[in-house]
């Protein structure tokens, strides 16, 4: 019968760790072997030694990290000592022969345990009580933790209870040491930290609230004591209610719901009862709106819900400072822009401890800058016959200054150019009636900020 011994820290059965595990398969014509391993379970680095239990065993060779499949494809060694440097579950296979040349096979398992030192956080309550929490059990997976409180008192934790509480009788600094222990080997790691009983936990801070889009915001949380913090939200002027979201890390970013039609405020509360009174600062969402008018984009901001917290406000225009709103000015028109290029606006509010970034809105330049001919009337035909109706080629409209108009015949010669005294063409060339037909025109218009636009077209002179 094949001899198998398993020393595992998990509930996994032998043979489930690898694919095509032939440790428990004895091919025809083979026999079962046998051997012992010294230091079969221990922490990395772990050196094992094989002890041969068989009196009749020749040509002994070993596979120290068998991973499944045909053993004949592995490189073997005759060394009976092997060092494991990394934690894990390793299969050792011994290949040998009897005195008559019958091949033998036997397997055992080596468990190399993780000696990573435990990490922990300590929360000091106002009454001198220390609450200790193991924070990296998912990495170390120790079966037990021994806590030395630094005052001669000890506590043992198991893997099902990673929290410990201890009441100190004085306020001198204490060196707390936590030892992690694996079952069977009793090996592990340890770590220490010095605590001051005179310093109480510090409240967390929401250092930034950024609106990523119209419905999603992001909170940046600074949590110096790594408390378990619960996020609460206030809608408008109502009360705060929990979102059920918990943060634990020193620095953490958390996505939250926002709305560009509502004001949401956020704060953090500690979940631990001994520091339940600790609350963070309050940050509220803020947003901007754009109203498009013919000659300007009007940018407006929503008043901040807690104005006494505000230290300064800035609206950026294409990521450059453009406007510093005050509590008496909540909107500003922008009559500048580049046609064909979006202009983007964003509000930044600075408080004592934090920054609030509104949604970013982008829009086209004002219509009056990009469509100077929108209110310009240019006739496509006229009849200079003296009947008082449509006798002139005349440009009309609400434009800045006087347009420059030139008329060309089909050979490209200028037949009319307007001036201050002559604003329209009466169909004459050098005092004589121009022949009926099509004429080209070119109109230059200058906008409010000095840019020149050109309009070309054809007008029919009818007789």
JSON list of C-alpha atoms in Angstrom, two decimals, residues 52 74 184 222 235 307 385:
[
{"chain": "A", "resi": 52, "resn": "UNK", "atom": "CA", "xyz": [14.93, 6.30, 3.89]},
{"chain": "A", "resi": 74, "resn": "UNK", "atom": "CA", "xyz": [11.23, 15.31, -14.39]},
{"chain": "A", "resi": 184, "resn": "UNK", "atom": "CA", "xyz": [1.98, 22.14, 14.05]},
{"chain": "A", "resi": 222, "resn": "UNK", "atom": "CA", "xyz": [-7.42, 60.72, 4.53]},
{"chain": "A", "resi": 235, "resn": "UNK", "atom": "CA", "xyz": [-29.50, 65.60, 0.19]},
{"chain": "A", "resi": 307, "resn": "UNK", "atom": "CA", "xyz": [-20.78, 79.40, 2.61]},
{"chain": "A", "resi": 385, "resn": "UNK", "atom": "CA", "xyz": [-35.86, 99.28, -64.08]}
]
